[in-house]
Coordinates of C-alpha atoms in Angstrom, one line a residue:
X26 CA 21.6 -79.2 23.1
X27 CA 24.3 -81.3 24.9
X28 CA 23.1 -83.3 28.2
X29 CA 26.3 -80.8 29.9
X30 CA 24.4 -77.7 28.5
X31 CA 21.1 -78.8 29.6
X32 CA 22.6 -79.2 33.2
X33 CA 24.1 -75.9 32.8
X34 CA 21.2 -73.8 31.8
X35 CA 19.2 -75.6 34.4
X36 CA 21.4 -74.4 37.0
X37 CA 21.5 -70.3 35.6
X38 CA 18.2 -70.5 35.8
X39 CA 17.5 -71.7 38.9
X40 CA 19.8 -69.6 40.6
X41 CA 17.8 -66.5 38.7
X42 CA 14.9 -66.4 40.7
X43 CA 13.9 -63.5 43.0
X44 CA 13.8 -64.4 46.7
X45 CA 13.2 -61.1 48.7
X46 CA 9.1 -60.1 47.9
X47 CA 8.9 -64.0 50.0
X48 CA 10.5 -62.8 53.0
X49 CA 8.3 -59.7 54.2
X50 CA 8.7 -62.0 57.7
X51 CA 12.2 -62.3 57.9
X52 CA 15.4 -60.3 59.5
X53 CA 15.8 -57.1 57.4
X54 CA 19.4 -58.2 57.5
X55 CA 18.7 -60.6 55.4
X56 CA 15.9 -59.3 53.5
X57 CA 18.3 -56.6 52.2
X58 CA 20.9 -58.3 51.1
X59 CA 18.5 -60.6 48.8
X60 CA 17.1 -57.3 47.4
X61 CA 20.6 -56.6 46.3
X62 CA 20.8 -60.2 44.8
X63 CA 17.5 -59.8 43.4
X64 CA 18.3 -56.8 41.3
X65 CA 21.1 -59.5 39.4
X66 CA 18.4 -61.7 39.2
X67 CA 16.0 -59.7 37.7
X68 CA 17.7 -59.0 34.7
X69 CA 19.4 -62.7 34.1
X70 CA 22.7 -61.7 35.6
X71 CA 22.9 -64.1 38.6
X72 CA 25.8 -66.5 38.3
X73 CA 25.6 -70.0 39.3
X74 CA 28.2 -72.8 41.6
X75 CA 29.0 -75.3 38.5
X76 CA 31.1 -78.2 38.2
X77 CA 33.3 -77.9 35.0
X78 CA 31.9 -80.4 33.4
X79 CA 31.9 -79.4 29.9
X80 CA 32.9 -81.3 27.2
X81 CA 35.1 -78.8 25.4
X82 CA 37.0 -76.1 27.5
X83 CA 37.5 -72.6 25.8
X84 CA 37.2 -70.9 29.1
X85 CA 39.7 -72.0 32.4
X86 CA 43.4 -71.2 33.2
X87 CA 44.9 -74.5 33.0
X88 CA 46.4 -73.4 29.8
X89 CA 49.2 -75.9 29.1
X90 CA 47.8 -78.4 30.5
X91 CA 49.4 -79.3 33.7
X92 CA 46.2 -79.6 35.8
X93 CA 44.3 -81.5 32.6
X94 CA 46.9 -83.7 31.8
X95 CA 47.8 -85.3 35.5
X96 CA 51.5 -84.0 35.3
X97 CA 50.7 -81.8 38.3
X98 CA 48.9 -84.2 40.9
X99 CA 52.0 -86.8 39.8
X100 CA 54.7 -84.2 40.8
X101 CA 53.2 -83.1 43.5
X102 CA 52.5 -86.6 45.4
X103 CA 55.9 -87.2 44.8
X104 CA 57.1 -84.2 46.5
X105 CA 54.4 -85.4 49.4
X106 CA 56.8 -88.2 49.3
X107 CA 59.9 -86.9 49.6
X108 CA 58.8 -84.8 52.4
X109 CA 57.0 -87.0 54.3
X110 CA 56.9 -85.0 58.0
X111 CA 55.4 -81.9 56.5
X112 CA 52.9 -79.8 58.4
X113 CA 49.9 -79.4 56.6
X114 CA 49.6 -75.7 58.1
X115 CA 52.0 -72.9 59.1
X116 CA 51.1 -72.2 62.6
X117 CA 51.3 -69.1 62.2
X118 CA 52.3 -65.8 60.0
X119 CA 55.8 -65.4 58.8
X120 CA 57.1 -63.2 61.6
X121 CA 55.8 -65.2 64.1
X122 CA 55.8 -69.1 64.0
X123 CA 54.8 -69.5 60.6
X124 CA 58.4 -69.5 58.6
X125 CA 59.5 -72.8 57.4
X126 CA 62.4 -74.4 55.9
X127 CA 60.6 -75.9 52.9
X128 CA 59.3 -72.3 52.2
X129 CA 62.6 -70.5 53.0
X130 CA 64.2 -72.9 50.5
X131 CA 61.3 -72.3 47.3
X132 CA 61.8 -68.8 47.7
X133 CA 65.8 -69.1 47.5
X134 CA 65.6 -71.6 44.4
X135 CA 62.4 -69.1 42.6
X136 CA 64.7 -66.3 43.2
X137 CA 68.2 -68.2 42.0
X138 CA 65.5 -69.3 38.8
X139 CA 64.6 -65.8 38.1
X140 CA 68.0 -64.1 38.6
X141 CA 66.7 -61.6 41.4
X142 CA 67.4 -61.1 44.7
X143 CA 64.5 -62.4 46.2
X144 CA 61.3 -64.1 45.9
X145 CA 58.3 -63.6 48.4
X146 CA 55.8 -66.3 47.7
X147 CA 52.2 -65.6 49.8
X148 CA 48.6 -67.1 49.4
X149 CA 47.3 -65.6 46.1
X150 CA 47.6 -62.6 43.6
X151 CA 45.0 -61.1 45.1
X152 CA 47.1 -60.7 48.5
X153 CA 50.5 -59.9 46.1
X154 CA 48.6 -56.8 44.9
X155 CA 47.2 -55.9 48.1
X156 CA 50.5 -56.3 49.9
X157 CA 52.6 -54.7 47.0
X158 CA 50.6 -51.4 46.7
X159 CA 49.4 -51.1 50.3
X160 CA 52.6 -50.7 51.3
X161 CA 55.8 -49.7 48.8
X162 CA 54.4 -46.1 47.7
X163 CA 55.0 -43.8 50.0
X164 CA 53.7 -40.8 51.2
X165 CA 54.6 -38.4 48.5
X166 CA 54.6 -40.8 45.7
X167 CA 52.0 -41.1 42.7
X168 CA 50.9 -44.4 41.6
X169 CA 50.5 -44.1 38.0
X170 CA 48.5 -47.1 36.3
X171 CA 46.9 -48.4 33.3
X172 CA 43.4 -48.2 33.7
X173 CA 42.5 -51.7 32.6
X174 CA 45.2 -52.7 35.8
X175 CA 43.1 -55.6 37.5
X176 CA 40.7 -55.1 40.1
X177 CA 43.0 -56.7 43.1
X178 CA 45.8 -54.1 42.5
X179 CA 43.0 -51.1 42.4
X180 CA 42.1 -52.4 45.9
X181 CA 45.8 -52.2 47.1
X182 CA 46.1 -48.1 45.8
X183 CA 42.8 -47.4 47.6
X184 CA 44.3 -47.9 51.1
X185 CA 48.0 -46.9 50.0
X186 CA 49.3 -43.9 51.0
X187 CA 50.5 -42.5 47.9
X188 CA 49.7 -38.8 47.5
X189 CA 48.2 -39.5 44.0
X190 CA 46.9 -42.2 41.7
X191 CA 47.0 -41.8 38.2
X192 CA 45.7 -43.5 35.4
X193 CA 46.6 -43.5 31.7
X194 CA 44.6 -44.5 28.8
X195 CA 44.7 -48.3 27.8
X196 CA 48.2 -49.5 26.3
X197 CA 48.8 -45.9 24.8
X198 CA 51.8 -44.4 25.5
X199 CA 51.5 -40.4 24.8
X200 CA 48.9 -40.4 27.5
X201 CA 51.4 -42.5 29.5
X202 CA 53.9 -39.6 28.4
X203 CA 51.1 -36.6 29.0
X204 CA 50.6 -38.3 32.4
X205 CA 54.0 -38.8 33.5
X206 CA 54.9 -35.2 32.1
X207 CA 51.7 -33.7 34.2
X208 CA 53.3 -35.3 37.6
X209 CA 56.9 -34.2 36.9
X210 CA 55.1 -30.7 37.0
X211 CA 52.6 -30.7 39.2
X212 CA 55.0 -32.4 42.0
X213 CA 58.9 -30.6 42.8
X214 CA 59.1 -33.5 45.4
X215 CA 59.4 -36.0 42.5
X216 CA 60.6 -33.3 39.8
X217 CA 63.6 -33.3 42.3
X218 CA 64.1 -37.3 42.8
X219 CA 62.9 -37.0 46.6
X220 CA 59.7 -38.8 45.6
X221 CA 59.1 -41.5 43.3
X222 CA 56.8 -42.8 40.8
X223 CA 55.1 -46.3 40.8
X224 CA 53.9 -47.4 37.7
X225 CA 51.5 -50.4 37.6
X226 CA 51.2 -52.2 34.3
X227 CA 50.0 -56.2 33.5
X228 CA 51.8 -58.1 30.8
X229 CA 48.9 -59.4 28.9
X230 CA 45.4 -58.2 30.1
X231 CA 43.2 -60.5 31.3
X232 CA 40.3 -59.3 29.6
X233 CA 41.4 -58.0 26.6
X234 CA 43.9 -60.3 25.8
X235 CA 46.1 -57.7 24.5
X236 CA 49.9 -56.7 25.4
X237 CA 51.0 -54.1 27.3
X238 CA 54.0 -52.0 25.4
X239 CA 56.4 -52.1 28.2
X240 CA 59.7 -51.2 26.3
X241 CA 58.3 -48.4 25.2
X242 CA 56.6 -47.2 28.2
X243 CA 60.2 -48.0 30.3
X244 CA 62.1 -45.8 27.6
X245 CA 59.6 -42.8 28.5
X246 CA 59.5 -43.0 32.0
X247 CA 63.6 -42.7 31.7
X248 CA 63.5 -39.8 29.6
X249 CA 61.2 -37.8 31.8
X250 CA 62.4 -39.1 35.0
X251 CA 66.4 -39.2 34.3
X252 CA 66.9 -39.8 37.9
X253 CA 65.5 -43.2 38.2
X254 CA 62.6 -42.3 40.6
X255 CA 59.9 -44.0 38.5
X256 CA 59.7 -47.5 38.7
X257 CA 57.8 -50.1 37.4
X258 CA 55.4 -53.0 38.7
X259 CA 54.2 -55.7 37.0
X260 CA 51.5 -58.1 37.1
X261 CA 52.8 -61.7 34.8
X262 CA 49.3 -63.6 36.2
X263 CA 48.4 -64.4 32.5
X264 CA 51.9 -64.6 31.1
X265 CA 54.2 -66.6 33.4
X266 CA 54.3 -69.7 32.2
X267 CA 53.0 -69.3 28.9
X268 CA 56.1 -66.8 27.6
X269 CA 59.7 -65.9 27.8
X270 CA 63.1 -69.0 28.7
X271 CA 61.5 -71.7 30.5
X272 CA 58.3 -70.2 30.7
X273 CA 59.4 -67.2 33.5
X274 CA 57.2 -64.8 31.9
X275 CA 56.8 -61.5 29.3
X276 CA 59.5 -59.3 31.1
X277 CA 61.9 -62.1 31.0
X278 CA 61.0 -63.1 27.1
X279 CA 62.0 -59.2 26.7
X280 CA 65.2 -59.1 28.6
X281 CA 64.2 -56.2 30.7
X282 CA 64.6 -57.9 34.2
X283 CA 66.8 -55.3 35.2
X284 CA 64.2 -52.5 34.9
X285 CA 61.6 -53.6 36.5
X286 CA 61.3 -53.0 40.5
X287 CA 58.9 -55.7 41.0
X288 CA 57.5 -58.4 39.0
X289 CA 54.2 -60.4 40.2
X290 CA 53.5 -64.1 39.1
X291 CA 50.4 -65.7 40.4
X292 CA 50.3 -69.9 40.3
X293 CA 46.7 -70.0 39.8
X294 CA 46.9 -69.9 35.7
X295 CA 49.4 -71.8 33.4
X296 CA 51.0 -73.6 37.0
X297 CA 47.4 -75.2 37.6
X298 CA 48.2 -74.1 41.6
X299 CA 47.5 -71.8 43.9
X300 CA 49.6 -68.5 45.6
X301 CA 51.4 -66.2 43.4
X302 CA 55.3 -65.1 44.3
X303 CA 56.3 -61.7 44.4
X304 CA 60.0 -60.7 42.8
X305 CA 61.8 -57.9 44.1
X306 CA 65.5 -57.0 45.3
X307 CA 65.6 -57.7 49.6
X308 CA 64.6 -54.1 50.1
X309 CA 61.1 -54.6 48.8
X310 CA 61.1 -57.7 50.4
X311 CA 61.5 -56.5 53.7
X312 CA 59.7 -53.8 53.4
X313 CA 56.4 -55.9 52.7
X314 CA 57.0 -58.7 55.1
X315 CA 57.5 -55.7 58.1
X316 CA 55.1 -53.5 56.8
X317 CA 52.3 -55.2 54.7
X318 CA 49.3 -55.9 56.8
X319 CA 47.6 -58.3 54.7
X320 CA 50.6 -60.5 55.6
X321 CA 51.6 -59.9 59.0
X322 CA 47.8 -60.5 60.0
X323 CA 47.6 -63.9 58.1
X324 CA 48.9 -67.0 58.6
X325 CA 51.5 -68.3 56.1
X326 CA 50.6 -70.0 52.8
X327 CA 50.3 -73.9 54.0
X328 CA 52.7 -76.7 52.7
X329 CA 50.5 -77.6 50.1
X330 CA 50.2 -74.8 48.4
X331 CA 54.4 -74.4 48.4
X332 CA 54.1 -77.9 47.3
X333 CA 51.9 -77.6 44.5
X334 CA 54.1 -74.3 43.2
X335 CA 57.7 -76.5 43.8
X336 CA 56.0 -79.5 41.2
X337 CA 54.3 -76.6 39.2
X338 CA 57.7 -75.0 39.2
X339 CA 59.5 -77.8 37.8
X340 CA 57.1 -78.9 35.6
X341 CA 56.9 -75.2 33.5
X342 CA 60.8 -75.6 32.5
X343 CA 60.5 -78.8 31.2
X344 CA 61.0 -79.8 27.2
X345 CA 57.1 -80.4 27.8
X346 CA 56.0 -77.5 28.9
X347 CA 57.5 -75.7 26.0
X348 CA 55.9 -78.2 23.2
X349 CA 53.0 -76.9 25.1
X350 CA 53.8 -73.4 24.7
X351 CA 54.4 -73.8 21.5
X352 CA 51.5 -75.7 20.7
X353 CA 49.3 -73.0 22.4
X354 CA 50.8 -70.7 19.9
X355 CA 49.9 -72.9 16.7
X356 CA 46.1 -73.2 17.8
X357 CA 45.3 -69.6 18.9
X358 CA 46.9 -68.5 15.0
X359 CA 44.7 -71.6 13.8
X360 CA 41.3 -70.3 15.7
X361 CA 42.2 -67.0 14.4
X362 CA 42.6 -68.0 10.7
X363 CA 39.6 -70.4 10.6
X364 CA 37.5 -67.6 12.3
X365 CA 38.4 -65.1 10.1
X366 CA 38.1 -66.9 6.9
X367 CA 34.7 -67.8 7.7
X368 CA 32.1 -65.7 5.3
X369 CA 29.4 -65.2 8.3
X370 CA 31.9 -63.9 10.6
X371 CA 33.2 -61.6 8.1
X372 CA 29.5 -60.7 7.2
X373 CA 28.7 -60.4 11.2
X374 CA 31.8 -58.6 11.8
X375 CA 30.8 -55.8 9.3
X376 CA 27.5 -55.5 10.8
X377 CA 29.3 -55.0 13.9
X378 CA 27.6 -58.1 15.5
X379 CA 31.0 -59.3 16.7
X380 CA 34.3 -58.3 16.8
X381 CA 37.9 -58.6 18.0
X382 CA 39.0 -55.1 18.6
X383 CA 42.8 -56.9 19.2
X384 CA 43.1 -58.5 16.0
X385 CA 41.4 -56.8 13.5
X386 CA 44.5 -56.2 11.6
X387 CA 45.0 -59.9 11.1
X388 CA 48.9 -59.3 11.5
X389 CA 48.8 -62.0 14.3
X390 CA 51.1 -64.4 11.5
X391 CA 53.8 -61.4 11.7
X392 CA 53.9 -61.2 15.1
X393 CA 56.8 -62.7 17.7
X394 CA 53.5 -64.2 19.8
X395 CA 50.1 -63.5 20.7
X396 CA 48.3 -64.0 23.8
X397 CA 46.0 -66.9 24.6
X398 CA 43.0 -64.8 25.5
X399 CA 40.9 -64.1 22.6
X400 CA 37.5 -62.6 23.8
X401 CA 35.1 -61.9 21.0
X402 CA 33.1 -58.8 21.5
X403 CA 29.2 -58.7 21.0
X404 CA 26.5 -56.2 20.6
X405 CA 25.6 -54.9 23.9
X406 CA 24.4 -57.3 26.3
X407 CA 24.5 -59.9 23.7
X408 CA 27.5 -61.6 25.2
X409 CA 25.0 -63.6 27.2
X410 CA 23.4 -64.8 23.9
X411 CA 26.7 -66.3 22.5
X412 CA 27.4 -67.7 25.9
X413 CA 24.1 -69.8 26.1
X414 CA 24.6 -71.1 22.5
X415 CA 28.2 -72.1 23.1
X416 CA 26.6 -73.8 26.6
X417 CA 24.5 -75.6 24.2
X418 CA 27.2 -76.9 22.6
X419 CA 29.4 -77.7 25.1
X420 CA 31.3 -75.1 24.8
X421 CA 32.2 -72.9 28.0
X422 CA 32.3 -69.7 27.3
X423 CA 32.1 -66.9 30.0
X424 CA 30.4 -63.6 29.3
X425 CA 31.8 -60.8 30.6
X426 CA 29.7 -57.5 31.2
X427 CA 29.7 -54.5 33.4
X428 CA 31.1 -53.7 35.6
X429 CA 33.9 -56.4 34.8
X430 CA 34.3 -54.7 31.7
X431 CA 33.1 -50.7 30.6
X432 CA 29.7 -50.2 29.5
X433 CA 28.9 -51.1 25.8
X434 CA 31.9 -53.1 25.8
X435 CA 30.6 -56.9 26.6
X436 CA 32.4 -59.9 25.4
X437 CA 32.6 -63.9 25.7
X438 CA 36.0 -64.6 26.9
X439 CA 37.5 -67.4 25.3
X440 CA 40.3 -68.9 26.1
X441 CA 43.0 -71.5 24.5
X442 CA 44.9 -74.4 25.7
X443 CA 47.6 -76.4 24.6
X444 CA 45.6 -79.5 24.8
X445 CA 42.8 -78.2 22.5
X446 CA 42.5 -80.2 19.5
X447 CA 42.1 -78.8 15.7
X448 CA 39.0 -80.5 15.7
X449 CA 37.7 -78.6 19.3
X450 CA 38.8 -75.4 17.2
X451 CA 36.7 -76.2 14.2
X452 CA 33.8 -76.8 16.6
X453 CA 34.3 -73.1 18.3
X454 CA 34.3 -71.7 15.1
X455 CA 31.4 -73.4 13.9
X456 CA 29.2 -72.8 17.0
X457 CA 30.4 -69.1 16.9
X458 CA 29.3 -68.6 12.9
X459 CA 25.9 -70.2 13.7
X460 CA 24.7 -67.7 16.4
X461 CA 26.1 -65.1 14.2
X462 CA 23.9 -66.7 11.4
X463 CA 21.3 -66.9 13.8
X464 CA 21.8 -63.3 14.8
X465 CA 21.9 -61.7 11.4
X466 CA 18.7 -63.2 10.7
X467 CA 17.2 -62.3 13.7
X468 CA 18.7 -58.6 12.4
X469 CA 17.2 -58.8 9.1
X470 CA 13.4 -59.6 10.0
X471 CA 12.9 -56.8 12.0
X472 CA 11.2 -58.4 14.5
X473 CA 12.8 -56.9 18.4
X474 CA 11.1 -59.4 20.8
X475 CA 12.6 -62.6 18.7
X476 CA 15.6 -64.1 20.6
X477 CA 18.1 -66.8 19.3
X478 CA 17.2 -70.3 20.2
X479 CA 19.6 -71.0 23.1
X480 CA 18.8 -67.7 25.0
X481 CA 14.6 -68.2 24.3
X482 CA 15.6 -71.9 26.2
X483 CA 17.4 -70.3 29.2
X484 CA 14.8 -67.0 29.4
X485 CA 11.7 -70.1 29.1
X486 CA 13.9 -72.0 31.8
X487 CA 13.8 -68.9 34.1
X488 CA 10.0 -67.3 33.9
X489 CA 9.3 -71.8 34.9
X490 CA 11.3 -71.3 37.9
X491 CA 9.8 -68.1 39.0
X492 CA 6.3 -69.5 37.7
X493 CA 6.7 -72.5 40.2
X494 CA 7.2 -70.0 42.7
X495 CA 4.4 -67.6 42.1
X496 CA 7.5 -64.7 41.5
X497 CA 7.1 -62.8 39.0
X498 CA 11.0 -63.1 36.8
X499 CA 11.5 -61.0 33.9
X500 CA 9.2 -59.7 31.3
X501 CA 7.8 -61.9 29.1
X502 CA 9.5 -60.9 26.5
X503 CA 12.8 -59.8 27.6
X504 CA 16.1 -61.5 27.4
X505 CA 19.2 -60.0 29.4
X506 CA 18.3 -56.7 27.6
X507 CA 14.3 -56.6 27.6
X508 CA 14.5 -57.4 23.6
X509 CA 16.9 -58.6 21.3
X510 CA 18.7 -55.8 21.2
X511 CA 18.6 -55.0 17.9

């Protein structure tokens, strides 16, 4: 195991061990709110603070490399520099004291950049979603959304006042149709083009790593809705940056700017910032900075943060950033090919021990571009297994379970980066096929309590802690799941 690993599962299992039977003397306040912790802890599913300090990264945002490579901090001192009497803060919200120059001029030159009307940048994505679908459906509209649609946008439709919220199955388009088709008839308001439609959609999906079919899905909401009352939103967090002219995203690589009402890109990912922007035409605009609460109650996004997203900005259209785009391209195809090619993956895969639901058709060489996420799917509740043997080998990999994800559908996300090399790719590959070595044996002898190496280590690291203690942790022989789950 690597000295990073050791550190690692040192810190998971510290941060597993059950506090609340210790504090029959405390504030039930806080007594309760450790037996909520505890029930995470109990079953290994407690996360830990960690520096990223591993020595191979399958697993952050930074994806071409502005954050890893230094470009960032460089073009964003300089732009300390060239405005040297900055306020750190706003002061205030945008309708009070809080509007600056600095930002009024990055939204102008993100909205000249994009070709729309205007550009709203605020604090993160999270506050974008909130803002966008608190407020633009009305009462009388029906949000109608994919259900994989992130988390943060969910939270804006539960306190919109839409009269409905609607959700189609995954990426497929005839229940997008069936859907659509069931509010046209169910609702005269929007049958008649009094009321509208909002559709919520992501370019590529965070978890899944997949793309959503939005020409499609824009060529059936026209037919059923001929009189332009269902509009689209869409969330480019995983996609600007990475796709399309200069790096402005999915919609733009498709040319379908014009039909799409508003467009969401988040700074956090490929732009190795922080805030997101929101793109719209000055109706939508307005709307949300008069009408959305989560920004007229908070104080504008500070000058760092519109500082970081100028550099990050400039940075993303340069002849470097697209070698790193295209780069990222080559070495997701390469991971796939070396993966796939590999006899105990193929022999794992058939067992069902792993998979990649998104590329089992291996067309990924026939396609314009794939995505950069590329989770592989385990067994159920075996995603933590593949994450501790990666851990061992320095790999970051971050599993992904429910409620994050549906039930029996667990995963290590993995993700790529331009600055990868061939040989870190060779490594993944390698450290994958030996767990699923290790797996298949495990399979073959039968034997339910045995777990693979790296998990026995963390599971022998957690019953020490809660030893020490005098707690009692999990069973003795359990692992996430109680056994191996085989």
């Amino acid at each position: 195991m690597t000295e990073t690993g050791s550190v690692w599962m040192a810190e998971w299992a510290a941060v597993q061990k059950v506090k609340a039977p210790s504090m029959k003397n405390e504030s039930v306040f806080y007594r309760n709110l450790e037996e909520e912790l505890d029930l995470a802890r109990q079953t290994g599913h407690s996360l830990p603070l960690h520096l990223p300090s591993h020595e191979i990264d399958f697993s952050s945002c930074d994806v071409i490399g502005l954050g890893h490579s230094g470009a960032l901090r460089k073009e964003f001192l300089q732009e300390l520099a060239d405005n040297p009497n900055f306020h750190l803060g706003a002061g205030g919200s945008r309708l009070m004291d809080g509007h600056t120059r600095y930002q009024d001029k990055l939204e102008r030159e993100i909205a000249e950049m994009f070709d729309v009307e205007s550009a709203l940048v605020v604090h993160s994505g999270w506050t974008a979603n909130q803002a966008i679908f608190s407020t633009i459906p009305r009462p009388g509209d029906v949000i109608v959304y994919d259900e994989l649609m992130h988390a943060t946008a969910l939270a804006g439709m539960k306190v919109s006042l839409a009269l409905e919220q609607r959700l189609f199955r995954h990426n497929d388009v005839d229940s997008f149709i069936e859907v659509l088709e069931e509010v046209r008839d169910s609702q005269p308001q929007i049958r008649s083009g009094k009321r509208c439609v909002i559709i919520a959609v992501e370019s590529y999906y965070s978890m899944d790593g997949d793309v959503c079919p939005l020409k499609e899905l824009i060529d059936a909401a026209k037919e059923i809705f001929p009189l332009g009352n269902a509009q689209f939103v869409v969330d480019e967090a995983h996609s600007f940056g990475v796709i399309g002219p200069k790096g402005l995203g999915f919609v733009s690589e498709l040319g379908l700017e014009k039909e799409i009402a508003i467009r969401m890109h988040t700074f956090g990912k490929a732009l190795s910032g922080s805030g997101a922007v929101i793109l719209s035409n000055n109706t939508v605009r307005w709307m949300l900075i008069n009408h959305a609460k989560v920004l007229i109650c908070s104080v504008a996004p500070p000058f760092t943060l519109l500082a970081a997203a100028r550099a990050g900005l400039r940075l993303m259209q340069s002849e470097e950033a697209q070698k790193a785009r295209d780069r990222l391209q080559y070495l997701t195809k390469l991971y796939l090919d070396t993966l796939t090619s590999n006899p105990i993956y193929k022999k794992a895969n058939a067992k069902g021990l792993l998979r990649m639901p998104m590329h089992e058709e291996e067309d990924w060489h026939d396609q314009p571009f794939i995505t950069h996420i590329v989770p592989i799917w385990t067994k159920s509740k075996h995603a933590h297994y593949l994450s501790f043997h990666l851990v061992s080998d320095g790999i970051n990999g971050t599993p992904i379970v429910f409620p994050i994800v549906p039930k029996g559908e667990d995963r290590v996300r993995l993700i790529m980066h331009s600055y990868n090399t061939e040989e870190e790719v060779k490594t993944l590959v390698n450290s994958i096929c030996s767990w699923a070595q290790e797996m298949l044996e495990i399979e073959a002898s039968g034997d339910k309590n045995r777990l693979p190496k790296a998990a026995q280590r963390a599971f022998d690291l957690m019953k020490k802690v809660a030893a020490e203690d005098g707690v009692k942790g999990t069973k003795e022989t359990d692992g996430v799941n109680g056994t191996n789950g085989t």
